[in-house]
CSV table of C-alpha atoms and ligand atoms in Angstrom, one decimal:
chain,number,residue,atom,x,y,z
T,884,MET,CA,-24.1,13.9,15.7
T,885,ARG,CA,-22.6,11.5,18.3
T,886,PHE,CA,-21.7,7.9,17.8
T,887,ASP,CA,-19.9,5.4,20.0
T,888,VAL,CA,-17.7,4.4,17.1
T,889,ILE,CA,-16.8,5.9,13.8
T,890,ILE,CA,-15.1,3.7,11.2
T,891,ILE,CA,-13.4,5.3,8.2
T,892,GLY,CA,-13.2,2.9,5.3
T,893,ALA,CA,-16.0,0.5,4.5
T,894,GLY,CA,-13.9,-2.3,3.0
T,895,ALA,CA,-13.3,-5.8,4.3
T,896,ALA,CA,-11.9,-4.8,7.7
T,897,GLY,CA,-14.2,-1.8,8.2
T,898,MET,CA,-17.4,-3.7,7.5
T,899,MET,CA,-16.4,-6.6,9.8
T,900,CYS,CA,-15.5,-4.2,12.6
T,901,ALA,CA,-18.8,-2.3,12.1
T,902,ALA,CA,-20.8,-5.5,12.2
T,903,ARG,CA,-19.1,-6.8,15.4
T,904,ALA,CA,-19.2,-3.4,17.3
T,905,SER,CA,-22.9,-2.7,16.3
T,906,GLN,CA,-24.0,-6.2,17.3
T,907,ARG,CA,-22.4,-5.6,20.7
T,908,GLY,CA,-24.8,-2.6,21.0
T,909,ARG,CA,-22.5,0.2,19.9
T,910,ARG,CA,-23.8,3.0,17.8
T,911,VAL,CA,-21.7,2.9,14.7
T,912,LEU,CA,-21.1,5.2,11.7
T,913,LEU,CA,-19.2,3.7,8.8
T,914,ILE,CA,-17.7,6.3,6.4
T,915,ASP,CA,-16.3,5.8,2.9
T,916,HIS,CA,-15.3,8.3,0.3
T,917,ALA,CA,-16.4,5.9,-2.4
T,918,ASP,CA,-20.0,5.7,-3.5
T,919,LYS,CA,-19.8,2.0,-4.1
T,920,ILE,CA,-18.6,0.0,-1.2
T,921,GLY,CA,-16.6,-3.3,-1.1
T,922,GLU,CA,-15.0,-2.7,-4.5
T,923,ARG,CA,-11.8,-4.6,-3.6
T,924,ILE,CA,-13.8,-7.5,-2.4
T,925,ARG,CA,-15.9,-7.5,-5.7
T,926,ILE,CA,-12.8,-7.7,-7.9
T,927,SER,CA,-10.9,-10.1,-5.7
T,928,GLY,CA,-10.0,-13.7,-6.6
T,929,GLY,CA,-11.0,-13.1,-10.3
T,930,GLY,CA,-14.5,-12.1,-9.1
T,931,ARG,CA,-14.9,-15.1,-6.7
T,932,CYS,CA,-13.1,-13.7,-3.7
T,933,ASN,CA,-10.5,-16.0,-2.1
T,934,PHE,CA,-11.9,-15.1,1.3
T,935,THR,CA,-9.6,-17.1,3.5
T,936,ASN,CA,-7.4,-20.2,3.7
T,937,ARG,CA,-7.7,-23.5,5.5
T,938,ASP,CA,-4.2,-23.0,7.1
T,939,VAL,CA,-3.6,-19.5,8.5
T,940,GLY,CA,-0.8,-18.6,11.0
T,941,PRO,CA,1.6,-15.8,11.7
T,942,GLU,CA,4.1,-17.4,9.4
T,943,HIS,CA,1.9,-16.4,6.5
T,944,TYR,CA,2.4,-12.7,7.2
T,945,LEU,CA,5.2,-10.2,6.8
T,946,SER,CA,5.5,-7.4,9.4
T,947,GLN,CA,8.3,-5.7,11.2
T,948,ASN,CA,6.7,-7.2,14.2
T,949,PRO,CA,6.4,-10.9,13.2
T,950,HIS,CA,4.2,-12.2,16.1
T,951,PHE,CA,1.8,-9.3,15.9
T,952,THR,CA,-0.9,-11.2,14.1
T,953,ARG,CA,-1.1,-14.1,16.5
T,954,SER,CA,-3.7,-12.8,18.9
T,955,ALA,CA,-6.1,-11.5,16.4
T,956,LEU,CA,-5.9,-14.6,14.2
T,957,LYS,CA,-6.6,-16.7,17.3
T,958,GLN,CA,-9.5,-14.5,18.5
T,959,PHE,CA,-11.2,-14.6,15.1
T,960,SER,CA,-9.8,-17.5,13.0
T,961,ALA,CA,-10.3,-18.7,9.5
T,962,ARG,CA,-12.7,-21.2,10.9
T,963,ASP,CA,-14.8,-18.5,12.5
T,964,PHE,CA,-15.1,-16.7,9.2
T,965,LEU,CA,-16.0,-19.9,7.4
T,966,ALA,CA,-18.7,-20.5,10.0
T,967,LEU,CA,-20.1,-17.0,9.1
T,968,VAL,CA,-20.0,-17.9,5.4
T,969,GLU,CA,-21.8,-21.1,6.1
T,970,ARG,CA,-24.4,-19.4,8.3
T,971,HIS,CA,-25.2,-17.2,5.3
T,972,ARG,CA,-25.4,-20.3,3.1
T,973,ILE,CA,-22.8,-19.0,0.7
T,974,PRO,CA,-21.6,-21.8,-1.6
T,975,TYR,CA,-17.8,-22.1,-1.7
T,976,HIS,CA,-15.0,-24.5,-2.7
T,977,GLU,CA,-11.4,-25.2,-1.9
T,978,ARG,CA,-8.6,-24.9,-4.4
T,979,GLU,CA,-4.9,-25.8,-4.1
T,980,HIS,CA,-2.9,-24.7,-1.1
T,981,GLY,CA,-6.1,-24.6,1.0
T,982,GLN,CA,-7.5,-21.5,-0.7
T,983,LEU,CA,-11.3,-21.0,-0.2
T,984,PHE,CA,-13.3,-19.2,-2.9
T,985,CYS,CA,-17.0,-18.4,-3.5
T,986,ASP,CA,-18.7,-20.7,-6.0
T,987,ASP,CA,-20.7,-17.9,-7.5
T,988,SER,CA,-19.5,-14.4,-6.9
T,989,ALA,CA,-17.5,-12.2,-4.5
T,990,GLN,CA,-20.7,-10.2,-4.3
T,991,ASP,CA,-22.0,-12.9,-1.9
T,992,ILE,CA,-19.4,-11.8,0.7
T,993,ILE,CA,-20.3,-8.1,0.3
T,994,VAL,CA,-24.0,-8.9,0.8
T,995,MET,CA,-23.2,-11.0,3.8
T,996,LEU,CA,-21.2,-8.2,5.5
T,997,GLN,CA,-23.9,-5.7,4.6
T,998,ARG,CA,-26.5,-8.0,6.3
T,999,GLU,CA,-24.3,-8.3,9.4
T,1000,CYS,CA,-24.0,-4.5,9.6
T,1001,ALA,CA,-27.8,-4.1,9.1
T,1002,GLN,CA,-28.4,-6.5,12.0
T,1003,GLY,CA,-26.6,-4.1,14.2
T,1004,ASP,CA,-28.2,-1.0,12.6
T,1005,VAL,CA,-24.9,0.5,11.4
T,1006,GLN,CA,-25.3,4.0,9.9
T,1007,TRP,CA,-23.6,4.6,6.5
T,1008,ALA,CA,-22.0,7.7,5.0
T,1009,THR,CA,-20.8,6.8,1.5
T,1010,GLY,CA,-19.4,9.3,-1.0
T,1011,CYS,CA,-18.3,11.2,2.2
T,1012,MET,CA,-14.9,12.9,2.4
T,1013,VAL,CA,-13.2,13.3,5.8
T,1014,GLU,CA,-11.8,16.8,6.1
T,1015,ARG,CA,-10.4,16.9,9.6
T,1016,ILE,CA,-10.0,14.8,12.7
T,1017,GLU,CA,-9.4,16.2,16.2
T,1018,ARG,CA,-9.0,14.5,19.5
T,1019,ARG,CA,-10.5,16.5,22.3
T,1020,GLU,CA,-10.1,16.1,26.0
T,1021,THR,CA,-12.9,18.4,27.0
T,1022,ASP,CA,-16.4,17.0,27.7
T,1023,GLY,CA,-14.9,13.5,28.1
T,1024,MET,CA,-12.2,12.3,25.7
T,1025,HIS,CA,-13.7,12.1,22.2
T,1026,PHE,CA,-12.8,12.5,18.5
T,1027,GLU,CA,-14.4,15.1,16.2
T,1028,VAL,CA,-14.6,14.0,12.6
T,1029,ALA,CA,-15.4,16.8,10.2
T,1030,THR,CA,-16.7,15.6,6.8
T,1031,THR,CA,-18.5,16.8,3.7
T,1032,GLU,CA,-21.7,15.4,5.3
T,1033,GLY,CA,-21.2,17.2,8.6
T,1034,THR,CA,-19.2,16.9,11.8
T,1035,PHE,CA,-19.5,13.7,13.9
T,1036,ARG,CA,-18.3,12.8,17.4
T,1037,CYS,CA,-17.2,9.5,18.8
T,1038,HIS,CA,-15.4,7.8,21.6
T,1039,SER,CA,-13.6,5.3,19.4
T,1040,LEU,CA,-12.3,6.0,16.0
T,1041,VAL,CA,-11.2,3.2,13.7
T,1042,ILE,CA,-9.1,3.7,10.6
T,1043,ALA,CA,-9.8,1.0,8.0
T,1044,SER,CA,-8.9,2.9,4.9
T,1045,GLY,CA,-6.6,0.2,3.4
T,1046,GLY,CA,-3.3,0.5,1.6
T,1047,LEU,CA,-2.2,2.0,-1.7
T,1048,ALA,CA,-2.6,-1.0,-4.1
T,1049,ALA,CA,-5.1,-0.7,-7.0
T,1050,PRO,CA,-5.4,3.1,-6.8
T,1051,LYS,CA,-8.1,3.1,-9.5
T,1052,ILE,CA,-10.6,1.8,-7.0
T,1053,GLY,CA,-10.2,4.3,-4.2
T,1054,ALA,CA,-6.9,3.5,-2.5
T,1055,SER,CA,-5.5,6.5,-0.6
T,1056,PRO,CA,-2.7,7.3,1.9
T,1057,PHE,CA,-5.4,8.6,4.3
T,1058,GLY,CA,-4.6,6.1,7.1
T,1059,TYR,CA,-0.9,6.9,7.1
T,1060,LYS,CA,-1.6,10.6,7.4
T,1061,VAL,CA,-3.9,10.0,10.4
T,1062,ALA,CA,-1.1,7.9,12.0
T,1063,GLU,CA,1.4,10.8,11.4
T,1064,GLN,CA,-1.1,13.3,12.7
T,1065,PHE,CA,-1.1,11.4,16.0
T,1066,GLY,CA,2.6,10.8,16.1
T,1067,LEU,CA,2.5,7.1,15.3
T,1068,PRO,CA,5.3,5.6,13.2
T,1069,VAL,CA,4.6,4.3,9.7
T,1070,VAL,CA,6.8,1.6,8.0
T,1071,ALA,CA,7.4,3.0,4.5
T,1072,PRO,CA,4.7,1.5,2.2
T,1073,LYS,CA,5.7,-0.4,-0.8
T,1074,PRO,CA,3.8,-2.4,-3.5
T,1075,ALA,CA,3.7,-6.2,-2.7
T,1076,LEU,CA,2.3,-9.3,-4.3
T,1077,VAL,CA,3.3,-7.5,-7.4
T,1078,PRO,CA,4.9,-8.5,-10.8
T,1079,LEU,CA,8.6,-7.8,-11.0
T,1080,ALA,CA,10.2,-5.7,-13.7
T,1081,LEU,CA,13.5,-6.7,-15.4
T,1082,ALA,CA,16.1,-4.3,-16.8
T,1083,PRO,CA,16.0,-3.8,-20.6
T,1084,GLU,CA,19.3,-5.7,-21.1
T,1085,THR,CA,17.9,-8.7,-19.1
T,1086,LEU,CA,14.6,-8.5,-21.0
T,1087,ALA,CA,16.5,-8.5,-24.3
T,1088,ARG,CA,18.5,-11.6,-23.2
T,1089,LEU,CA,15.3,-13.4,-22.0
T,1090,GLN,CA,13.3,-12.3,-25.1
T,1091,PRO,CA,13.2,-15.9,-26.5
T,1092,LEU,CA,11.6,-17.0,-23.3
T,1093,SER,CA,8.9,-14.3,-23.3
T,1094,GLY,CA,5.4,-15.8,-22.8
T,1095,ALA,CA,6.7,-19.0,-21.2
T,1096,SER,CA,4.9,-20.3,-18.2
T,1097,PHE,CA,6.3,-23.1,-15.9
T,1098,GLU,CA,6.2,-24.3,-12.4
T,1099,ALA,CA,9.2,-23.5,-10.2
T,1100,GLN,CA,10.1,-22.9,-6.6
T,1101,THR,CA,11.0,-19.3,-5.9
T,1102,ARG,CA,12.8,-17.8,-2.9
T,1103,CYS,CA,14.8,-14.8,-1.8
T,1104,PRO,CA,18.3,-15.9,-0.8
T,1105,GLY,CA,18.7,-15.7,3.0
T,1106,MET,CA,15.0,-15.9,3.7
T,1107,LYS,CA,13.1,-19.0,4.6
T,1108,PRO,CA,9.8,-19.0,2.6
T,1109,ARG,CA,9.8,-20.9,-0.7
T,1110,PHE,CA,6.9,-20.8,-3.1
T,1111,ARG,CA,6.2,-23.6,-5.5
T,1112,GLU,CA,3.7,-22.3,-8.1
T,1113,ASP,CA,3.6,-21.0,-11.7
T,1114,VAL,CA,6.1,-18.4,-13.0
T,1115,LEU,CA,5.3,-16.4,-16.1
T,1116,LEU,CA,7.9,-14.6,-18.2
T,1117,THR,CA,6.3,-11.5,-19.7
T,1118,HIS,CA,7.4,-8.7,-22.0
T,1119,ARG,CA,8.0,-6.5,-18.9
T,1120,GLY,CA,9.5,-9.1,-16.5
T,1121,LEU,CA,8.3,-11.8,-14.2
T,1122,SER,CA,4.8,-12.6,-13.1
T,1123,GLY,CA,2.6,-15.6,-11.9
T,1124,PRO,CA,1.8,-16.6,-8.4
T,1125,ALA,CA,5.3,-17.9,-7.5
T,1126,ILE,CA,6.7,-14.4,-8.4
T,1127,LEU,CA,3.9,-12.4,-6.6
T,1128,GLN,CA,4.6,-14.4,-3.5
T,1129,VAL,CA,8.4,-13.8,-3.6
T,1130,SER,CA,8.0,-10.2,-4.6
T,1131,SER,CA,6.8,-9.3,-1.1
T,1132,TYR,CA,10.0,-10.7,0.4
T,1133,TRP,CA,12.2,-9.1,-2.3
T,1134,GLN,CA,10.6,-5.8,-1.3
T,1135,LEU,CA,11.1,-6.5,2.4
T,1136,GLN,CA,14.9,-6.4,1.7
T,1137,GLU,CA,14.5,-2.6,1.2
T,1138,TYR,CA,14.0,-2.1,4.9
T,1139,GLY,CA,17.5,-3.6,5.6
T,1140,ALA,CA,20.8,-1.9,5.3
T,1141,GLU,CA,22.2,-4.3,2.8
T,1142,LYS,CA,21.9,-4.2,-1.0
T,1143,LYS,CA,19.0,-6.1,-2.5
T,1144,GLN,CA,19.6,-9.6,-3.6
T,1145,PRO,CA,18.3,-11.3,-6.8
T,1146,ILE,CA,15.5,-13.8,-6.5
T,1147,ALA,CA,16.3,-17.5,-7.1
T,1148,LEU,CA,14.2,-20.0,-9.1
T,1149,ASP,CA,14.6,-23.8,-8.5
T,1150,LEU,CA,13.5,-25.2,-11.9
T,1151,LEU,CA,13.5,-28.8,-10.7
T,1152,PRO,CA,12.6,-28.8,-7.0
T,1153,ASP,CA,11.8,-32.5,-7.0
T,1154,LEU,CA,15.1,-33.8,-8.4
T,1155,ASN,CA,18.6,-34.3,-7.0
T,1156,VAL,CA,19.9,-32.4,-10.0
T,1157,PRO,CA,23.7,-33.4,-9.8
T,1158,ALA,CA,22.8,-37.1,-9.6
T,1159,TRP,CA,20.1,-36.8,-12.3
T,1160,LEU,CA,22.5,-35.1,-14.7
T,1161,GLU,CA,25.3,-37.5,-13.9
T,1162,SER,CA,23.1,-40.5,-14.7
T,1163,HIS,CA,22.6,-39.1,-18.3
T,1164,ARG,CA,26.2,-37.9,-18.8
T,1165,HIS,CA,27.3,-40.7,-21.0
T,1166,GLY,CA,24.4,-40.8,-23.5
T,1167,ASN,CA,24.1,-38.6,-26.5
T,1168,VAL,CA,21.0,-36.9,-25.2
T,1169,LEU,CA,20.5,-33.1,-25.3
T,1170,LEU,CA,19.9,-31.3,-21.9
T,1171,ALA,CA,16.9,-29.6,-23.5
T,1172,ASN,CA,15.3,-33.0,-24.3
T,1173,LEU,CA,15.9,-34.2,-20.7
T,1174,LEU,CA,14.4,-31.0,-19.3
T,1175,ALA,CA,11.4,-31.3,-21.6
T,1176,ASP,CA,10.2,-34.2,-19.3
T,1177,HIS,CA,9.8,-31.6,-16.5
T,1178,LEU,CA,9.4,-28.2,-18.1
T,1179,PRO,CA,7.6,-27.0,-21.3
T,1180,ARG,CA,9.7,-28.0,-24.3
T,1181,ARG,CA,9.9,-24.5,-25.8
T,1182,PHE,CA,11.1,-23.1,-22.5
T,1183,ALA,CA,13.6,-25.9,-22.1
T,1184,GLN,CA,15.1,-25.3,-25.5
T,1185,ALA,CA,15.3,-21.5,-25.2
T,1186,TRP,CA,16.7,-21.7,-21.6
T,1187,CYS,CA,19.5,-24.1,-22.7
T,1188,MET,CA,20.4,-21.7,-25.6
T,1189,LEU,CA,20.5,-18.8,-23.2
T,1190,LEU,CA,22.9,-20.5,-21.0
T,1191,ASN,CA,25.0,-22.0,-23.8
T,1192,LEU,CA,24.0,-25.5,-22.7
T,1193,ASP,CA,22.3,-26.5,-26.0
T,1194,LYS,CA,24.5,-29.5,-26.6
T,1195,PRO,CA,24.5,-33.2,-25.7
T,1196,LEU,CA,25.4,-33.9,-22.1
T,1197,ALA,CA,28.3,-36.1,-23.2
T,1198,GLN,CA,30.0,-32.9,-24.5
T,1199,PHE,CA,29.5,-30.9,-21.3
T,1200,SER,CA,32.8,-29.6,-19.8
T,1201,LYS,CA,33.2,-29.5,-16.0
T,1202,ARG,CA,32.2,-25.9,-16.1
T,1203,ASP,CA,29.1,-26.5,-18.3
T,1204,MET,CA,28.0,-29.2,-15.7
T,1205,GLN,CA,28.5,-26.7,-12.9
T,1206,THR,CA,26.5,-24.0,-14.7
T,1207,ALA,CA,23.7,-26.5,-15.4
T,1208,ILE,CA,23.5,-27.6,-11.8
T,1209,GLU,CA,23.6,-24.1,-10.3
T,1210,SER,CA,21.2,-22.6,-12.8
T,1211,LEU,CA,18.7,-25.4,-12.6
T,1212,GLN,CA,18.7,-25.3,-8.8
T,1213,SER,CA,19.0,-21.6,-8.3
T,1214,TRP,CA,18.5,-19.6,-11.5
T,1215,SER,CA,19.3,-16.1,-10.3
T,1216,LEU,CA,17.4,-13.1,-11.7
T,1217,MET,CA,17.8,-9.6,-10.4
T,1218,PRO,CA,14.6,-7.5,-10.8
T,1219,SER,CA,15.0,-3.8,-11.6
T,1220,GLY,CA,11.9,-3.0,-9.6
T,1221,THR,CA,8.2,-3.8,-9.5
T,1222,LEU,CA,5.3,-2.9,-11.7
T,1223,GLY,CA,4.0,-0.6,-8.9
T,1224,TYR,CA,0.8,-0.1,-7.0
T,1225,ALA,CA,-1.3,-0.3,-10.2
T,1226,LYS,CA,-0.5,-4.0,-10.6
T,1227,ALA,CA,0.0,-4.8,-6.9
T,1228,GLU,CA,-2.5,-6.7,-4.8
T,1229,VAL,CA,-1.5,-5.3,-1.5
T,1230,THR,CA,0.8,-2.9,0.3
T,1231,LEU,CA,3.9,-3.9,2.3
T,1232,GLY,CA,4.5,-1.7,5.4
T,1233,GLY,CA,2.0,0.7,6.9
T,1234,VAL,CA,1.1,1.9,10.4
T,1235,ASP,CA,3.8,0.3,12.6
T,1236,SER,CA,2.2,-2.5,14.5
T,1237,ARG,CA,4.7,-2.0,17.3
T,1238,ALA,CA,2.6,1.1,18.3
T,1239,LEU,CA,-0.7,-1.0,18.4
T,1240,SER,CA,-2.1,-3.5,20.8
T,1241,SER,CA,-2.1,-6.9,19.2
T,1242,LYS,CA,-5.2,-7.8,21.2
T,1243,THR,CA,-7.4,-4.9,20.2
T,1244,MET,CA,-5.6,-2.9,17.4
T,1245,GLU,CA,-5.8,0.3,19.6
T,1246,ALA,CA,-2.9,2.7,19.3
T,1247,THR,CA,-1.0,2.4,22.5
T,1248,PRO,CA,-0.1,6.1,22.8
T,1249,VAL,CA,-3.5,7.3,21.6
T,1250,PRO,CA,-6.4,5.7,23.5
T,1251,GLY,CA,-9.5,5.4,21.5
T,1252,LEU,CA,-7.8,5.3,18.1
T,1253,TYR,CA,-7.6,2.0,16.2
T,1254,PHE,CA,-6.1,0.8,12.9
T,1255,ILE,CA,-7.2,-2.4,11.2
T,1256,GLY,CA,-6.7,-4.2,7.9
T,1257,GLU,CA,-4.2,-3.4,5.2
T,1258,VAL,CA,-3.4,0.1,6.6
T,1259,VAL,CA,-1.4,-1.7,9.3
T,1260,ASP,CA,2.1,-3.1,8.7
T,1261,VAL,CA,0.8,-6.6,8.1
T,1262,THR,CA,1.0,-8.2,4.7
T,1263,GLY,CA,-0.3,-11.7,3.9
T,1264,TRP,CA,0.8,-14.2,1.4
T,1265,LEU,CA,-1.3,-14.7,-1.7
T,1266,GLY,CA,-4.1,-17.2,-1.0
T,1267,GLY,CA,-6.8,-15.6,1.2
T,1268,TYR,CA,-4.4,-14.4,3.9
T,1269,ASN,CA,-5.0,-10.7,3.4
T,1270,PHE,CA,-8.7,-11.0,3.7
T,1271,GLN,CA,-8.3,-13.1,6.8
T,1272,TRP,CA,-6.2,-10.4,8.3
T,1273,ALA,CA,-8.9,-7.9,7.5
T,1274,TRP,CA,-11.6,-10.1,9.1
T,1275,SER,CA,-9.5,-10.9,12.2
T,1276,SER,CA,-8.2,-7.4,12.9
T,1277,GLY,CA,-11.6,-5.9,12.2
T,1278,TRP,CA,-13.4,-8.3,14.5
T,1279,VAL,CA,-11.0,-7.8,17.5
T,1280,ALA,CA,-11.3,-4.0,17.1
T,1281,GLY,CA,-15.1,-4.4,16.9
T,1282,GLN,CA,-15.0,-6.4,20.1
T,1283,ALA,CA,-12.9,-3.7,21.9
T,1284,VAL,CA,-14.4,-0.4,20.8
W,1635,FDA,P1,-10.0,-2.2,1.6
W,1635,FDA,O1,-9.1,-1.6,0.5
W,1635,FDA,O2,-10.7,-3.4,1.3
W,1635,FDA,O3,-11.0,-1.0,2.1
W,1635,FDA,C1,-10.6,0.3,2.3
W,1635,FDA,C2,-11.8,1.2,2.2
W,1635,FDA,O4,-11.4,2.5,2.6
W,1635,FDA,C3,-12.2,1.3,0.7
W,1635,FDA,O5,-13.6,1.1,0.7
W,1635,FDA,C4,-11.8,2.7,0.4
W,1635,FDA,O6,-12.8,3.3,-0.6
W,1635,FDA,C5,-11.9,3.4,1.7
W,1635,FDA,N1,-11.1,4.6,1.8
W,1635,FDA,C6,-9.8,4.8,1.4
W,1635,FDA,N2,-9.4,6.0,1.6
W,1635,FDA,C7,-10.4,6.7,2.2
W,1635,FDA,C8,-10.6,8.0,2.7
W,1635,FDA,N3,-9.7,8.9,2.5
W,1635,FDA,N4,-11.8,8.3,3.2
W,1635,FDA,C9,-12.8,7.4,3.3
W,1635,FDA,N5,-12.7,6.1,2.9
W,1635,FDA,C10,-11.5,5.8,2.3
W,1635,FDA,N6,-6.9,-10.7,-0.7
W,1635,FDA,C11,-7.3,-12.0,-0.4
W,1635,FDA,O7,-7.1,-12.4,0.7
W,1635,FDA,N7,-7.9,-12.7,-1.4
W,1635,FDA,C12,-8.1,-12.3,-2.7
W,1635,FDA,O8,-8.6,-13.0,-3.5
W,1635,FDA,C13,-7.6,-11.0,-3.0
W,1635,FDA,N8,-7.7,-10.6,-4.3
W,1635,FDA,C14,-7.3,-9.3,-4.6
W,1635,FDA,C15,-7.4,-8.8,-5.9
W,1635,FDA,C16,-7.0,-7.5,-6.3
W,1635,FDA,C17,-7.0,-7.1,-7.7
W,1635,FDA,C18,-6.5,-6.7,-5.2
W,1635,FDA,C19,-6.1,-5.2,-5.5
W,1635,FDA,C20,-6.4,-7.1,-3.9
W,1635,FDA,C21,-6.8,-8.4,-3.6
W,1635,FDA,N9,-6.7,-8.9,-2.3
W,1635,FDA,C22,-7.0,-10.2,-2.0
W,1635,FDA,C23,-6.2,-8.0,-1.2
W,1635,FDA,C24,-7.5,-7.6,-0.4
W,1635,FDA,O9,-8.4,-7.0,-1.3
W,1635,FDA,C25,-7.1,-6.5,0.7
W,1635,FDA,O10,-6.0,-7.1,1.5
W,1635,FDA,C26,-8.3,-6.2,1.6
W,1635,FDA,O11,-9.3,-5.6,0.8
W,1635,FDA,C27,-7.9,-5.2,2.6
W,1635,FDA,O12,-9.0,-4.8,3.4
W,1635,FDA,P2,-9.1,-3.4,4.0
W,1635,FDA,O13,-10.5,-3.3,4.6
W,1635,FDA,O14,-8.0,-3.1,4.9
W,1635,FDA,O15,-9.0,-2.4,2.8
């Protein structure tokens, strides 16, 4: 059977692309190997889908090609997606950092995308495995897609099969394999927005702090972004939004030639720590008691014990003072790794965006072949940015195919 467009992967990006292309009058087939579509949307945002963010720009994405997202985000912006949500009368609300969530259920977003696809009469093939893809020059350039449901032909082939995060719900390296088949470079995929593991000796040292949760500002030394959110110390390592955010940058270091650096936590980002400590130096007050005004008391006490700072400030040596200042402003922790794709929200790396048109997502060396969504080397911050990339890249490809 012949189609104008075949899209492989009926997730966020694939459905958006199918809706746009079909509403432009293209005959579209949307293939997914899963029986149930949109699973990643369904489980996202704790079941309420953080579908976009009020403030979205290229600075919220990691890629080997930092400006790649600019055109797609401009062509189909967060405001455009919000307008769609409002047109479908989906109730939503805003949380901190401009994050937009459904009031009721992520299912509302799935139903909205299905309705948009139905409007364009998209054909569906779910539970369908792709066995082979060929690009043929005979009879006009076209792609031949052999699947368990038969062989289909199309002029434009869009790969929207996502990354490797959350393998339990259908993640696969399919998209990277297609890129390799057509000679396109792939930036080595790695888990991102992921809890960080600590080595057993560090975990043993931090054991008294296990279970503690506190607000801090995290960063990777030498990199600009800083994330002020909650940190959670667990029995395996570090978690919480401030850690998930910085984990992507910590992973990014692996692409460089230099050794990985530890992450740094600023425990008192609002204070001029040297001046604050100095002003209490002459009293008989314990550092832990002072810290308890800003951090959970149990954490403050255990942290001071850990750093041998569990004494009144008046008894601090010069060296104690230096340790306190440095450790409060930049508590340095070296992760031993991540908790892997099973606990990751997204994949860092992917099909190298330097081989794609930023305006259309078409592979420059392979006309007619497109890559959209998470399979591309574009990774957003936590906060609705990854879905916005799926919507924007899906929409621009849907406009171009
Ligand atoms: P997506 O993964 O959505 O879809 C890919 C589709 O391709 C799937 O339907 C899959 O079955 C199919 N597929 C894979 N291999 C195939 C093959 N070989 N053949 C056929 N089909 C194949 N982001 C955000 O912005 N806000 C949020 O709240 C969250 N929350 C969140 C929670 C959790 C637990 C996770 C794991 C992830 C998030 N994310 C998120 C990230 C977000 O889910 C993700 O970035 C987008 O779903 C990516 O959209 P894609 O369409 O690219 O891939």
